[in-house]
Each structure stands twice: as C-alpha cells, then as structure tokens.
XYZ file of C-alpha atoms in Angstrom:
753
model
C -3.425 14.040 34.198
C -6.116 14.107 31.521
C -6.024 17.901 31.316
C -2.226 17.930 31.140
C -2.279 15.313 28.386
C -4.904 17.173 26.397
C -2.691 20.277 26.430
C 0.649 18.717 25.634
C -0.313 16.055 23.083
C -1.629 18.397 20.361
C 1.327 20.739 20.922
C 3.834 17.927 20.578
C 1.982 16.600 17.571
C 2.254 19.917 15.740
C 5.978 20.209 16.430
C 6.657 16.611 15.466
C 4.542 16.726 12.326
C 6.389 19.789 11.112
C 9.683 17.991 11.635
C 8.569 14.924 9.673
C 7.597 16.689 6.470
C 9.436 19.203 4.338
C 6.769 21.327 2.708
C 7.468 22.634 -0.784
C 5.299 23.785 -3.637
C 3.680 21.256 -5.920
C 5.483 20.515 -9.151
C 2.434 20.853 -11.343
C 1.010 18.128 -13.543
C 1.721 17.923 -17.229
C -1.768 16.556 -17.928
C -4.501 18.293 -19.872
C -7.343 17.856 -17.441
C -10.779 16.700 -18.522
C -12.433 18.180 -15.442
C -15.335 20.599 -15.778
C -13.099 23.646 -15.231
C -9.915 22.266 -16.789
C -8.174 22.518 -13.418
C -6.540 19.557 -11.669
C -8.891 17.468 -9.505
C -9.206 18.454 -5.858
C -7.966 16.209 -3.070
C -10.452 16.142 -0.198
C -9.126 14.681 3.058
C -12.002 12.908 4.805
C -11.623 13.654 8.484
C -8.044 14.686 7.696
C -5.553 11.834 7.284
C -8.094 9.434 8.807
C -6.510 6.359 7.261
C -3.806 6.587 9.904
C -5.027 8.806 12.753
C -8.447 8.966 14.457
C -11.013 10.533 12.135
C -11.366 14.311 12.581
C -8.561 14.594 15.131
C -6.306 17.622 15.135
C -3.329 15.475 14.180
C -5.263 13.959 11.251
C -6.179 17.398 9.887
C -2.661 18.785 10.323
C -1.000 15.725 8.812
C -3.284 15.970 5.787
C -2.262 19.568 5.106
C 1.423 18.716 5.506
C 1.484 15.685 3.204
C -0.941 16.667 0.443
C -1.271 19.066 -2.450
C -1.155 22.756 -1.472
C -4.878 23.182 -2.224
C -6.036 20.143 -0.221
C -9.554 20.478 1.188
C -10.324 19.307 4.740
C -13.598 17.408 5.102
C -15.679 17.635 8.273
C -18.818 15.592 8.910
C -20.787 18.103 10.977
C -22.774 16.883 13.981
C -24.570 19.044 16.548
C -24.188 18.701 20.294
C -27.006 19.065 22.827
C -26.148 22.772 23.194
C -26.062 23.337 19.425
C -22.309 23.392 18.830
C -21.026 21.955 15.568
C -18.366 19.281 15.950
C -16.514 17.115 13.436
C -17.347 13.432 13.826
C -17.916 10.743 11.184
C -21.323 9.706 12.521
C -24.265 10.754 14.699
C -23.144 8.108 17.149
C -19.825 8.598 18.884
C -19.289 5.067 20.186
C -17.317 3.913 17.143
C -14.987 6.918 16.962
C -14.426 8.003 20.572
C -13.959 6.693 24.100
C -17.480 7.779 25.069
C -18.703 4.268 25.859
C -16.074 4.025 28.593
C -16.431 7.598 29.864
C -20.241 7.878 29.744
C -21.267 4.368 30.698
C -24.960 3.440 30.432
C -25.829 6.698 28.668
C -26.552 5.196 25.284
C -30.040 5.657 23.837
C -32.297 4.276 21.140
C -33.537 6.591 18.384
C -35.033 6.284 14.938
C -32.505 7.313 12.284
C -34.020 7.477 8.809
C -36.786 5.221 10.125
C -34.367 2.591 11.476
C -34.139 1.936 15.267
C -30.528 2.725 16.200
C -28.822 2.487 19.597
C -25.704 4.367 20.617
C -24.173 7.434 22.209
C -25.559 10.301 20.119
C -24.052 13.777 19.896
C -27.460 15.340 20.623
C -27.426 13.912 24.157
C -24.204 15.598 25.322
C -23.023 19.178 25.642
C -19.655 20.235 24.309
C -18.414 20.563 27.880
C -19.385 16.963 28.623
C -17.647 15.815 25.459
C -14.414 17.477 26.596
C -13.882 14.346 28.713
C -14.014 12.162 25.608
C -11.070 11.350 23.330
C -11.019 10.212 19.719
C -10.287 6.641 18.631
C -9.723 4.844 15.331
C -13.112 3.607 14.139
C -11.829 1.068 11.604
C -10.410 -1.828 13.546
C -8.016 -3.019 10.844
C -6.127 0.259 11.316
C -3.684 1.013 14.096
C -5.112 1.786 17.524
C -1.819 3.267 18.754
C -3.043 6.863 18.344
C -6.274 6.344 20.298
C -7.271 8.342 23.393
C -4.806 11.172 22.796
C -6.802 13.770 20.856
C -10.012 15.602 21.887
C -13.086 16.159 19.734
C -12.731 19.129 17.391
C -15.364 21.781 16.780
C -15.907 23.017 13.240
C -14.316 26.312 14.225
C -11.264 24.482 15.610
C -10.711 23.070 12.132
C -11.355 26.420 10.477
C -8.773 28.008 12.779
C -6.146 25.746 11.210
C -6.656 27.948 8.125
C -6.784 25.071 5.663
C -6.617 25.790 1.925
C -10.206 24.598 1.693
C -12.971 23.554 4.096
C -15.725 21.106 3.141
C -18.667 20.592 5.506
C -20.912 17.569 5.043
C -24.418 17.615 6.536
C -25.767 14.099 6.623
C -28.762 14.100 8.997
C -30.581 17.425 8.980
C -33.931 15.689 9.558
C -32.637 13.872 12.650
C -31.415 17.088 14.263
C -34.800 18.719 13.632
C -36.421 15.905 15.606
C -34.233 16.949 18.555
C -35.046 20.655 18.269
C -31.701 21.522 16.726
C -31.481 23.487 13.501
C -28.586 22.580 11.257
C -29.765 25.265 8.831
C -29.480 28.003 11.463
C -26.123 26.721 12.622
C -24.640 26.662 9.095
C -25.970 30.112 8.204
C -24.583 31.561 11.429
C -21.232 29.800 10.937
C -20.902 31.120 7.374
C -20.716 34.657 8.743
C -17.551 33.732 10.683
C -15.965 30.967 8.619
C -15.314 30.564 4.895
C -17.033 27.372 3.786
C -15.713 26.308 0.384
C -17.962 23.295 -0.145
C -21.183 22.252 1.565
C -22.657 18.844 0.809
C -25.724 16.903 1.856
C -27.689 13.873 0.634
C -30.910 15.749 1.490
C -32.054 17.774 -1.501
C -34.540 19.643 0.660
C -31.799 20.946 2.925
C -29.737 22.273 0.008
C -32.774 23.804 -1.704
C -33.625 25.601 1.526
C -30.243 27.340 1.817
C -29.124 27.845 -1.779
C -30.354 31.449 -1.922
C -28.565 32.341 1.324
C -25.057 31.609 0.008
C -22.704 33.331 -2.371
C -22.200 30.432 -4.756
C -18.908 31.937 -5.942
C -17.580 31.360 -2.417
C -19.461 28.272 -1.276
C -20.247 25.444 -3.682
C -23.293 23.350 -2.802
C -22.852 19.663 -3.599
C -25.600 17.039 -3.686
C -24.373 13.780 -2.225
C -25.705 10.538 -3.684
C -26.249 7.546 -1.422
C -26.685 3.976 -2.719
C -28.785 3.864 -5.919
C -31.705 1.997 -4.311
C -32.014 4.335 -1.292
C -34.884 6.840 -1.379
C -34.107 10.547 -1.027
C -36.718 11.786 1.501
C -37.628 15.207 0.098
C -38.240 13.988 -3.472
C -39.322 10.417 -2.671
C -37.127 9.245 -5.543
C -34.220 6.842 -5.393
C -30.737 8.237 -5.764
C -30.364 6.021 -8.818
C -33.303 7.783 -10.426
C -31.982 11.223 -9.473
C -28.669 10.383 -11.149
C -30.447 10.756 -14.491
C -32.029 14.135 -13.647
C -29.108 16.548 -13.523
C -31.273 19.416 -14.774
C -33.157 19.314 -11.474
C -29.988 18.992 -9.378
C -28.422 21.960 -11.152
C -31.203 24.197 -9.702
C -29.721 23.935 -6.194
C -26.194 22.507 -6.550
C -23.033 23.131 -8.522
C -21.717 19.613 -8.118
C -22.470 16.043 -7.133
C -20.658 13.654 -4.802
C -21.035 10.033 -5.841
C -19.652 6.661 -4.848
C -17.058 5.025 -7.081
C -19.495 2.390 -8.297
C -21.638 5.035 -10.004
C -18.714 5.480 -12.406
C -16.928 2.130 -12.470
C -19.404 -0.634 -11.556
C -18.093 -4.016 -10.419
C -19.333 -7.458 -11.326
C -20.090 -10.109 -8.720
C -16.453 -11.252 -8.813
C -15.057 -7.778 -8.015
C -13.806 -7.022 -11.520
C -14.437 -3.706 -13.259
C -17.215 -3.303 -15.779
C -17.098 -0.612 -18.499
C -17.435 2.866 -17.052
C -20.782 4.638 -17.174
C -21.457 8.028 -18.756
C -22.340 9.747 -15.484
C -19.242 11.986 -15.395
C -19.660 13.260 -18.951
C -23.437 13.614 -18.412
C -22.895 15.685 -15.275
C -20.263 17.829 -16.961
C -22.646 18.515 -19.856
C -25.154 19.741 -17.269
C -22.537 22.055 -15.761
C -22.056 19.982 -12.593
C -18.706 19.099 -11.074
C -18.264 15.450 -10.093
C -16.627 14.468 -6.820
C -16.081 10.832 -5.892
C -16.071 9.224 -2.434
C -14.984 5.944 -0.864
C -11.272 5.970 -1.606
C -9.393 3.883 0.967
C -5.890 2.467 0.510
C -6.533 -0.262 3.061
C -9.771 -1.705 1.718
C -9.532 -4.394 -0.979
C -9.835 -2.814 -4.408
C -11.094 -4.273 -7.655
C -8.736 -7.013 -8.830
C -8.070 -4.896 -11.921
C -6.028 -2.519 -9.741
C -3.663 -5.221 -8.378
C -3.935 -3.667 -4.890
C -2.279 -0.483 -6.172
C -4.212 2.632 -5.047
C -2.374 4.876 -7.531
C -3.686 2.716 -10.377
C -7.203 3.114 -9.007
C -6.971 6.908 -8.767
C -5.609 7.106 -12.309
C -8.738 5.300 -13.462
C -10.782 8.256 -12.205
C -8.562 11.234 -13.034
C -6.502 10.183 -16.067
C -8.180 7.473 -18.134
C -8.346 9.283 -21.472
C -12.155 9.593 -21.452
C -12.889 11.833 -18.469
C -11.537 13.205 -15.221
C -13.536 13.663 -12.051
C -13.271 17.033 -10.335
C -12.197 15.760 -6.943
C -11.664 12.650 -4.820
C -12.593 12.086 -1.174
C -9.879 10.028 0.480
C -8.793 8.748 3.891
C -5.193 8.781 2.589
C -4.797 12.165 0.824
C -1.083 11.620 0.205
C -1.903 9.058 -2.491
C -4.229 11.109 -4.717
C -1.883 14.083 -4.248
C 0.994 12.096 -5.715
C -1.236 10.571 -8.387
C -2.432 13.944 -9.644
C 0.877 15.775 -9.497
C 3.433 13.054 -10.192
C 1.820 10.248 -12.203
C -0.994 11.675 -14.296
C -0.243 11.957 -17.998
C 2.800 9.683 -17.778
C 3.350 7.471 -20.774
C 5.204 4.182 -20.603
C 8.006 5.785 -22.572
C 8.468 8.651 -20.130
C 12.116 9.152 -19.204
C 13.147 7.531 -15.900
C 13.889 10.119 -13.254
C 15.910 7.848 -10.991
C 18.314 4.957 -11.505
C 16.464 1.921 -10.226
C 16.576 -1.637 -11.513
C 13.103 -3.206 -11.450
C 13.515 -6.971 -11.088
C 10.523 -9.275 -11.170
C 9.859 -11.901 -8.521
C 8.685 -15.013 -10.392
C 7.488 -12.663 -13.113
C 4.469 -10.524 -12.273
C 3.455 -13.146 -9.718
C 1.062 -10.757 -8.003
C -1.177 -10.943 -11.079
C -0.658 -14.464 -12.459
C 0.726 -17.779 -11.218
C 4.457 -17.291 -10.737
C 6.953 -18.291 -13.410
C 4.286 -18.914 -16.038
C 4.301 -17.447 -19.507
C 1.500 -15.067 -18.443
C 3.459 -13.831 -15.432
C 6.540 -13.113 -17.549
C 4.549 -11.442 -20.319
C 2.824 -9.222 -17.741
C 6.165 -8.303 -16.137
C 7.515 -7.272 -19.538
C 4.367 -5.314 -20.375
C 4.520 -3.597 -16.972
C 8.046 -2.306 -17.580
C 10.313 -4.656 -15.639
C 13.996 -4.166 -16.447
C 14.970 -7.703 -15.497
C 12.832 -10.835 -15.376
C 13.843 -13.689 -13.119
C 13.951 -17.451 -13.371
C 14.361 -19.437 -10.134
C 15.868 -22.553 -11.660
C 14.521 -25.938 -10.621
C 15.390 -29.205 -12.289
C 13.215 -32.153 -13.222
C 13.907 -35.832 -12.694
C 15.099 -36.125 -16.277
C 17.472 -33.182 -15.916
C 15.500 -30.362 -17.561
C 16.081 -26.951 -15.925
C 12.914 -24.860 -15.749
C 11.556 -21.825 -13.901
C 9.540 -22.239 -10.709
C 9.487 -20.250 -7.485
C 9.894 -23.250 -5.198
C 11.522 -26.651 -5.370
C 8.418 -27.977 -3.579
C 5.598 -28.417 -6.094
C 3.029 -28.048 -3.316
C 3.785 -24.312 -3.243
C 2.843 -23.424 -6.807
C 0.935 -26.263 -8.458
C -2.011 -28.598 -7.900
C 0.284 -31.610 -7.539
C -1.408 -32.631 -4.285
C -4.622 -33.274 -6.242
C -2.837 -35.084 -9.071
C -1.947 -38.710 -9.688
C 1.566 -37.880 -8.421
C 0.447 -37.241 -4.850
C 2.031 -40.540 -3.768
C 5.514 -39.154 -4.454
C 5.569 -37.029 -1.307
C 8.632 -37.290 0.948
C 10.356 -35.525 3.817
C 13.701 -33.906 3.033
C 14.626 -31.679 5.995
C 17.789 -30.418 4.268
C 15.540 -28.676 1.744
C 12.402 -27.848 3.683
C 10.714 -28.836 6.897
C 7.633 -30.964 6.386
C 6.245 -33.027 3.601
C 6.730 -32.142 -0.064
C 6.662 -33.323 -3.639
C 9.851 -32.026 -5.158
C 10.609 -31.025 -8.707
C 13.308 -33.683 -9.094
C 10.721 -36.391 -8.365
C 8.811 -35.714 -11.596
C 9.896 -35.616 -15.213
C 9.458 -32.419 -17.209
C 6.523 -33.866 -19.131
C 4.849 -34.737 -15.831
C 5.471 -31.249 -14.488
C 4.006 -29.747 -17.650
C 0.789 -31.633 -16.951
C 0.346 -29.877 -13.589
C -1.903 -26.859 -13.148
C -0.219 -23.679 -11.865
C -1.544 -21.955 -8.736
C -1.227 -18.234 -8.038
C 0.415 -17.351 -4.738
C -1.819 -15.828 -2.068
C 0.543 -14.806 0.741
C -2.161 -12.844 2.578
C -5.075 -15.241 2.370
C -5.488 -15.104 6.159
C -6.579 -11.491 5.659
C -8.986 -12.631 2.920
C -6.908 -10.830 0.308
C -6.845 -12.884 -2.873
C -4.948 -12.284 -6.081
C -6.666 -12.242 -9.475
C -8.914 -15.279 -8.845
C -10.186 -15.329 -12.419
C -6.666 -16.381 -13.489
C -5.588 -18.283 -10.389
C -4.758 -21.391 -12.423
C -3.742 -19.859 -15.749
C -0.513 -20.038 -17.713
C 2.194 -22.528 -18.654
C 5.573 -23.197 -17.081
C 8.727 -22.494 -19.108
C 12.006 -24.323 -19.439
C 15.099 -22.217 -18.821
C 15.774 -22.315 -22.577
C 12.301 -20.973 -23.378
C 12.651 -18.293 -20.703
C 15.973 -17.123 -22.157
C 14.544 -17.040 -25.657
C 11.608 -14.929 -24.481
C 13.928 -12.445 -22.779
C 16.345 -12.286 -25.694
C 13.556 -11.392 -28.090
C 12.215 -8.594 -25.844
C 13.964 -5.314 -26.566
C 12.624 -3.540 -23.468
C 14.445 -5.888 -21.077
C 17.975 -5.104 -19.960
C 18.675 -8.524 -18.530
C 17.708 -11.738 -16.785
C 18.245 -12.965 -13.246
C 18.871 -16.681 -12.766
C 18.448 -17.906 -9.203
C 19.962 -21.209 -8.096
C 19.294 -22.851 -4.724
C 19.774 -26.344 -3.260
C 22.609 -27.023 -5.703
C 24.668 -29.045 -3.210
C 21.778 -31.383 -2.489
C 20.849 -31.795 -6.142
C 24.438 -32.675 -7.089
C 25.236 -34.887 -4.126
C 21.938 -36.690 -3.637
C 20.216 -36.599 -7.010
C 23.160 -36.438 -9.399
C 21.654 -33.374 -11.066
C 24.390 -30.914 -12.026
C 22.216 -27.811 -11.979
C 25.031 -25.246 -12.199
C 26.669 -26.972 -15.151
C 23.350 -27.216 -16.953
C 22.641 -23.511 -16.408
C 26.078 -22.580 -17.745
C 25.579 -24.763 -20.805
C 22.087 -23.422 -21.609
C 23.165 -19.794 -21.158
C 26.055 -20.356 -23.547
C 23.908 -22.081 -26.170
C 21.325 -19.280 -25.916
C 24.001 -16.719 -26.796
C 24.224 -15.022 -23.412
C 28.014 -15.348 -23.270
C 28.191 -12.673 -25.962
C 29.255 -9.415 -24.247
C 26.734 -7.538 -26.402
C 23.883 -9.707 -25.189
C 21.551 -8.855 -22.328
C 22.884 -8.685 -18.794
C 22.983 -12.012 -16.935
C 22.593 -11.945 -13.162
C 23.241 -15.146 -11.208
C 21.706 -15.133 -7.726
C 22.151 -17.543 -4.843
C 22.274 -17.698 -1.062
C 25.322 -19.930 -1.450
C 28.740 -18.503 -2.214
C 29.744 -21.932 -3.553
C 27.202 -21.547 -6.373
C 28.396 -18.070 -7.310
C 32.012 -19.276 -7.361
C 31.055 -21.672 -10.179
C 30.234 -18.640 -12.341
C 33.232 -16.530 -11.413
C 34.935 -17.100 -14.750
C 32.017 -15.472 -16.577
C 33.298 -11.924 -16.284
C 30.268 -10.402 -17.985
C 27.852 -11.975 -15.494
C 26.743 -10.075 -12.408
C 26.955 -12.353 -9.372
C 24.293 -11.601 -6.764
C 24.577 -12.846 -3.201
C 21.229 -13.147 -1.440
C 21.249 -12.763 2.339
C 18.105 -14.604 3.392
C 18.173 -13.620 7.065
C 17.034 -10.256 8.384
C 20.192 -8.546 9.658
C 20.953 -5.365 11.586
C 24.601 -4.988 10.558
C 27.502 -6.647 8.786
C 31.035 -7.317 9.940
C 33.800 -5.902 7.766
C 35.248 -9.378 7.363
C 31.933 -10.602 5.965
C 31.836 -7.706 3.504
C 35.326 -8.464 2.267
C 34.427 -12.116 1.762
C 31.262 -11.224 -0.148
C 33.205 -8.898 -2.402
C 35.493 -11.812 -3.330
C 32.659 -13.706 -5.028
C 29.791 -11.255 -5.651
C 29.100 -7.949 -7.381
C 25.836 -7.185 -5.634
C 23.676 -8.242 -2.704
C 19.982 -8.865 -2.093
C 18.686 -8.041 1.377
C 15.266 -7.992 2.989
C 13.223 -4.862 3.617
C 13.563 -5.394 7.376
C 17.350 -5.318 7.022
C 16.977 -1.691 5.929
C 14.065 -0.444 8.039
C 13.494 -2.542 11.175
C 9.954 -2.553 12.537
C 8.041 -2.995 15.753
C 4.348 -3.830 15.396
C 4.523 -2.494 11.818
C 6.003 0.863 12.860
C 9.441 1.728 11.510
C 11.854 2.059 14.404
C 14.886 3.334 12.535
C 17.256 2.667 9.680
C 20.261 0.339 9.700
C 23.655 1.039 8.141
C 23.545 -2.174 6.100
C 22.977 -0.452 2.741
C 25.760 2.161 3.044
C 28.175 -0.480 4.341
C 27.530 -2.755 1.380
C 27.775 0.150 -1.043
C 31.051 1.295 0.515
C 32.537 -2.037 -0.592
C 31.416 -1.535 -4.177
C 28.361 -3.778 -3.907
C 25.040 -2.844 -5.490
C 22.089 -3.410 -3.155
C 18.748 -4.851 -4.226
C 15.884 -5.156 -1.738
C 13.096 -7.749 -1.630
C 10.199 -8.470 -1.682
C 7.917 -5.597 -2.632
C 4.207 -6.322 -2.749
C 1.198 -4.092 -3.301
C -1.052 -5.517 -0.592
C -1.353 -2.936 2.172
C -0.891 -5.534 4.920
C 2.677 -6.086 3.680
C 3.673 -2.498 4.495
C 4.563 -0.630 7.678
C 2.095 2.018 8.874
C 4.705 4.654 7.956
C 4.054 3.921 4.273
C 0.336 4.836 4.514
C -0.887 1.579 2.936
C 0.591 2.784 -0.355
C 3.159 0.638 -2.168
C 4.490 3.691 -4.011
C 5.268 5.453 -0.727
C 7.123 2.330 0.398
C 9.216 2.094 -2.774
C 10.001 5.808 -2.642
C 11.225 5.534 0.948
C 13.746 2.855 0.028
C 14.924 4.657 -3.099
C 15.066 8.255 -1.877
C 15.699 7.348 1.755
C 18.653 4.958 1.419
C 19.486 4.986 -2.301
C 19.071 1.299 -3.076
C 20.044 0.062 -6.548
C 16.958 -1.985 -7.325
C 13.753 -3.586 -6.130
C 12.612 -7.183 -6.435
C 8.866 -7.104 -6.781
C 5.842 -9.260 -7.495
C 4.110 -6.218 -9.033
C 6.596 -4.667 -11.500
C 4.136 -2.060 -12.793
C 4.156 -0.119 -9.522
C 7.948 0.164 -9.413
C 8.382 0.814 -13.143
C 5.842 3.643 -13.014
C 7.414 5.041 -9.845
C 10.818 5.650 -11.392
C 9.275 7.658 -14.245
C 7.283 10.030 -12.041
C 7.919 13.701 -12.619
C 8.228 14.650 -8.948
C 11.657 13.076 -8.414
C 13.523 16.322 -8.792
C 15.813 18.141 -6.412
C 12.881 19.604 -4.442
C 10.637 16.743 -3.446
C 7.017 17.645 -2.701
C 5.781 16.344 0.668
C 3.847 13.475 -0.916
C 7.067 12.250 -2.555
C 9.295 12.645 0.505
C 10.586 9.389 2.045
C 9.184 8.173 5.336
C 11.143 9.272 8.382
C 12.005 6.032 10.258
C 10.857 6.304 13.851
C 8.845 9.434 13.112
C 5.363 8.011 13.615
C 6.522 6.255 16.776
C 7.102 9.664 18.323
C 3.457 10.575 17.858
C 2.348 7.620 19.968
C 1.671 8.235 23.648
C 4.219 6.438 25.851
C 1.594 4.113 27.314
C 0.570 2.969 23.815
C 4.033 2.308 22.368
C 4.495 -1.173 20.897
C 6.936 -3.452 22.706
C 10.548 -3.429 21.555
C 11.602 -6.518 19.645
C 14.900 -8.396 19.980
C 17.639 -7.301 17.564
C 18.359 -9.057 14.311
C 21.756 -10.753 14.023
C 24.935 -9.257 12.604
C 26.194 -10.925 9.433
C 29.581 -12.519 10.132
C 32.238 -14.120 7.954
C 31.213 -17.581 9.142
C 27.716 -16.943 7.766
C 29.169 -16.231 4.351
C 32.139 -18.534 3.732
C 31.417 -21.987 2.312
C 33.413 -24.780 0.796
C 33.085 -25.631 -2.909
C 30.110 -27.486 -4.288
C 30.421 -31.272 -3.883
C 31.561 -33.424 -6.768
C 28.900 -35.683 -8.202
C 31.592 -38.310 -8.828
C 32.489 -38.451 -5.169
C 28.830 -38.501 -4.103
C 26.692 -40.541 -6.523
C 22.933 -40.022 -6.361
C 20.947 -41.897 -3.746
C 18.034 -43.884 -5.251
C 14.630 -42.510 -4.340
C 15.936 -39.072 -3.454
C 17.277 -40.162 -0.090
C 17.552 -37.619 2.654
C 21.099 -38.098 3.885
C 22.324 -34.932 5.566
C 24.450 -32.423 3.695
C 26.627 -29.837 5.408
C 24.414 -27.024 6.739
C 24.564 -23.550 5.216
C 24.206 -20.263 7.073
C 21.862 -20.334 10.097
C 18.176 -19.642 9.503
C 15.317 -18.541 11.704
C 17.251 -16.009 13.696
C 15.339 -13.469 15.849
C 14.147 -10.152 14.504
C 15.361 -6.705 15.467
C 13.214 -3.894 16.815
C 15.525 -1.348 18.420
C 13.800 2.041 18.569
C 15.873 4.786 16.946
C 14.643 8.282 17.701
C 15.709 11.528 16.087
C 17.865 13.154 18.751
C 16.581 16.703 18.397
C 12.975 15.606 18.608
C 13.685 13.422 21.609
C 15.256 16.402 23.395
C 12.265 18.553 22.487
C 9.827 16.045 23.971
C 11.877 15.774 27.150
C 12.025 19.557 27.623
C 8.297 20.016 27.075
C 7.365 17.235 29.456
C 9.558 18.748 32.161
C 7.825 22.131 31.954
C-alpha cells in the first residue's frame, strides 16, 4: 500500500493543483524599485509553499510555482545522505519534518553540531534508499497536519526537474558533513554541471570563499547568510553583527547577503518597530543585493503591522527609503501579491472593485472599540462607513459601544460600580453590568479595554494602547462623520430595543430618530444612513425614512434561505448582513464548499454584507493561507459580496484599490476554490464532517411590533421579566463537503486503475 500511495498521491496532487489555480502572466508593478538592480524584488519560496504543506514536499514546490509570481525562486535546504545524495530538508535532523522517528525507531544518535550536543535522526546516518520509507510531515505544529505522511523526501534533482523559474540552494552545515566524511563542496560542484543553480547561500564564509572561483557568477549568485548578530562565524571568528559592517570583505566572495528581518527593522522589548537601520543602503552602496528571511504569515508580527502580512512586506519593499532585493517566505502568495498588486499604491488610488468597507466598532483591531481613536483610525485607514452600535445610559443618553454589557469593553469590574452587576438572561447569559445601569457621566469615567478575541492563542492587540481613547455619544459620533469628507455614510446598529422600552422605559429607537434628524441626516444630500438590527421590528420603525438603508443582520450561521423568508426580509430591509460561515462553510478550518445564500439574497434585490473580517491568521480558514487579503478577495471575487464589516479597515480599503483586479486575475489574486484543499488530503486524514447549519425560515424573520412603553412601564432596578423571544440562537453548524464534480470523477478513475 505504501508504494501505491507514493505513486498516486503526487500524481493526483499535480492534477488537482493545476485545477485549483488559473495561471496567467503577472500584471507588472507600477513602482519605481529601489532595489540594487532596479528590478522588482524576488519572491523566494522556502521549501515551496511550506506554510501550508510539509516543507520541501513536491506539492509544496508545485503549489508555490502555481500561486506566485512567474519568476518565483524555489528554496532548498540541502542535506547529504549517508551515500552522498543531496536532499531537500529544513534541518540536519529529520525527526521534526518527517515520519522517521516512527519508521526508524531507536536509530537516533547524538552528535556535536556547531559544538552543541544534539540528538536526533540525522540525514548522514541513512541512505537515500532507506529514506524512501519515510514521508514528510509539517514541522510547525500550529499548522495543519492533514497533509502529513503523503509525500516522500525530494532530492535536489527532483526539485530541479520541476524546471522552476529559479533554484536557490542553501548550505547550512558544511563543517558537520566534513566530520562525517561527506563533501558538500564536491557535491555542489558536481551538481552544477547538471543543474542550473541560480543562488547559492551559506552562513559559512569559508565555504563560499572556497567555491567562488569555480562558478560563473553571471549564472550563480553566491549569497552570504547572516545568523543572529551575537553568533560567531567559524572561519573568521567574528560575530555576524561585526561582519554586517564589513561589506567590502563580503563583496570579495558574494554578490548578496541574506539577513533576518531584525537587521533592518529592529523591535523593542514590547514588539514594536524601531527606526530602520542603514544596512540595506550600506549593502547597496557596496554592490551587494539584500535578501531578507523569516517571513511567516502565521507567526505574530510586530504590533505595528496589525497582523497584516501585506503591510509587513510593504515595509521592506515599498517604504520610500529602500527596497530589499528579495524576500524568503513560507507563504509566497503574499509577497507575490504585495509586489505586483499593492506596491506603489497611494491612498487616493482609484478603487478597482465596488466594495463597501464598513468598520466594526471603528478600527477595533487597533484601539479599544467605539472610542475616538478607533473611529479616527478607521477614517484614516479608508473606511467608507463607520459604525455606531447604539447603547443607552440610565439617564437616556445614546452612545456608541460594542456591547450592552460593560464587562466586555471597559474596566467596570474594577470600578466602584462593580456592585451593580445583575443577571438578565433575555439580554445575555451570565452576570453583567449593563449600560442602562450607569449614567453617561459614570460611563465616561470608565476606562476602555481593547478586544482580544484570540487571547487563548496568545495573540494580543496593540497592548501599548489597550486602554486608550474616549467613548462618544451618538451626537458626537454623527458630528465626526459629517465633518469627514472621505466617509460615504454611517451605520447605526440597534439591539435589545424591546427590552429597553418595556423594562427600562428607554425609547432607544425614538431617540436615534430624533438625534439623526437634529444632526441633519434627514437631508437627502447628507451622508448615507444605514440602520442595522437583528430585529425586523426595529427596522420597521425606520421604514418611513426613505433615504435610510435598512440592514437586516442574520446572527445565525445558515446554509440556505426559504423563499418566504426572503420575501419577508425584502418587505422591511434593503440589505442583509450574514456571517462568513454562511457563505463558505468549514470543517476543521478547511472550506467545504459555497452556499447559495448570497445569490439568493441578491436575486431579491438585497445587498449582502459579510462579517466579521479580522487580520489574525487564526480567524481564517487554511484555504486563505493565513492572509487576510486572500480571504477578502475570495469573498469579493468568489461570490461578489457588496461589502465587508471589518475590525481592520485598512486591509479591506487597500484591497479594493489593488491594480490586479482586472479581467485576467493573476494566480495570487484568484479566489480560493472552496473544497479544493480538501481534495489534496488523503482519505484517512480528512476532517470529520460537521452537522449542517439551519435554513432561514419565515418564522425566524417575522416579528410583532416593538412594545409600547405606555403599556409596559419600566420595572425598578432593571428587573428581568421575560420578553417574547426573538429568532432561535445557538443552532448547529454546517460542514457538508462539496467537491468539484470533475475532480471527484478524476480521483475515482485514477484510484480504480
């Protein structure tokens, strides 16, 4: 079975990969590049597309060439086997990137590596034939293991036979191989007679100096790789930090340097960027190209980048001061798009696609939600519409806050108001201190708290400003928006209106109508007003305002909608907000297909907005490559949504201006194919199917009118008498696996051979 699998899996992978990506020529960047040659920076795929597939697997190399710039360079960390064959593997030890520990039990050994005792399964202890029993695995455990044990180890010549646009060989441990009577120098020189090596790198200056005269430097560029600044380079006995100031010496044996990101953009102890160094310009003055390593979409970035990998790449290739000559990445799709689609874009670049960018509590990914700082950042980032989730204070002041429960976004639990906690199950399960229990002046005294939805993954948002900003009344929010020419409108969200009217005597809808009118938003020439709610009864209160856009928010994940429900929605709403899962259902973070929810809503004349987009890679399916731009693009180009609701408006606003959104999309700007990655997973490793999401019915939508405050006077103390329930919550999620029919037939035929 192992031999059969090893034959069929790579074959199926090639056929499936070709079906997932439409390959077209790159568009070409409009930037004037500040690289040494004036050419665009190179994209170097470390181990192929190793951010998704096992490092140096055939599928990783092929996927990199299919999803990247046409001149992408494939990177191979060269190791030597016991019989002197060069293989591609990320380390001397195979135990963290293959199944060798299970296949070759008790064959690990202890060796000195750079003077450090190191135990493991080393390549030098096994012949290539022995390693044919070993399969590659994902070495970074936060990444998906679903592609493990399907792909064999690749030799250097296997990779060269793929005929990549460029081949980069990295030699990391020449001295170690010498200790085991293996000559990396002899292997490389022999290989160069059969294979075109475009770049050859090593952190050992002695190795490069020993081969420089044996290569045609117009064909093969030698690159000196810098390790950490305090590490000593063995042949010179100098630290790499010291060598970084001696480019005259390096130029005698290399045409470029490969450095870690921190050599250019150092970080302080809090993970914020410091001013960039002069190392790129210094190297360029010496005639050396500068390549940069350690780009990973799924490793926390500096807080300055707001978890957006495109923003990080732009800091290295398009910052106005310099451009590096190439980037080494586990996710080559992202630098490919950055270089070709986003470099040189100004904030006033013409949008290439119709997409409404709506903030979620302002730029709440960067500052505490609904504060002045969050709204100012959303405006600066290019949001089209800023939002105000209206809450109301005890003394009847409407203001903006993402939750009616002050626990969620303030330090109220540590304040003198902590004794005002109560249980109101109609609003939220569990204990809370609610906005209507404090006056506006009391709420103003509270300290905001930034949301950290992924704290369990130790991913924090902008901690330096975690408690910064001031809350705004609805009147102040409307004044801010009205005086901002770049905004096209505002979105006012109203929830819990029935409870507030019936139990607290707070007429939130009437107050919103009155404040909007006084602020001049009833004027047809004013900015667009969008009123959003999960309750049709709320939207009906605004039906007479013909210039307002009424937005119905479906809070459940759904797989379909009944026609009767659509007709009812159309009676009271102009547009709908749905969840991301309602468009692309998932199973274990793999897209399983696409629903017909969006086209059904659009067929009834309803615009469709999707929420909530976040930059953190853990919020995205594997199909989006840990890149928020890929995710946005898949919803826009894949299903033609009308707008996004996002906590990071910059990412979406920049996306819609990118120059690659023409009629011929390059592969790095093609939408994800739902269910495509699932087909590359071996049957035994497929994630379990999940139960289907519900279908939206008319009974979920139709409600009676809001209660009259005269008929239901407020209950002292905010009593928790039950109010009629709204649409059901907490319904199960959908995970039906939708396969592309032609590909499914192809797999079946091949497996029957």
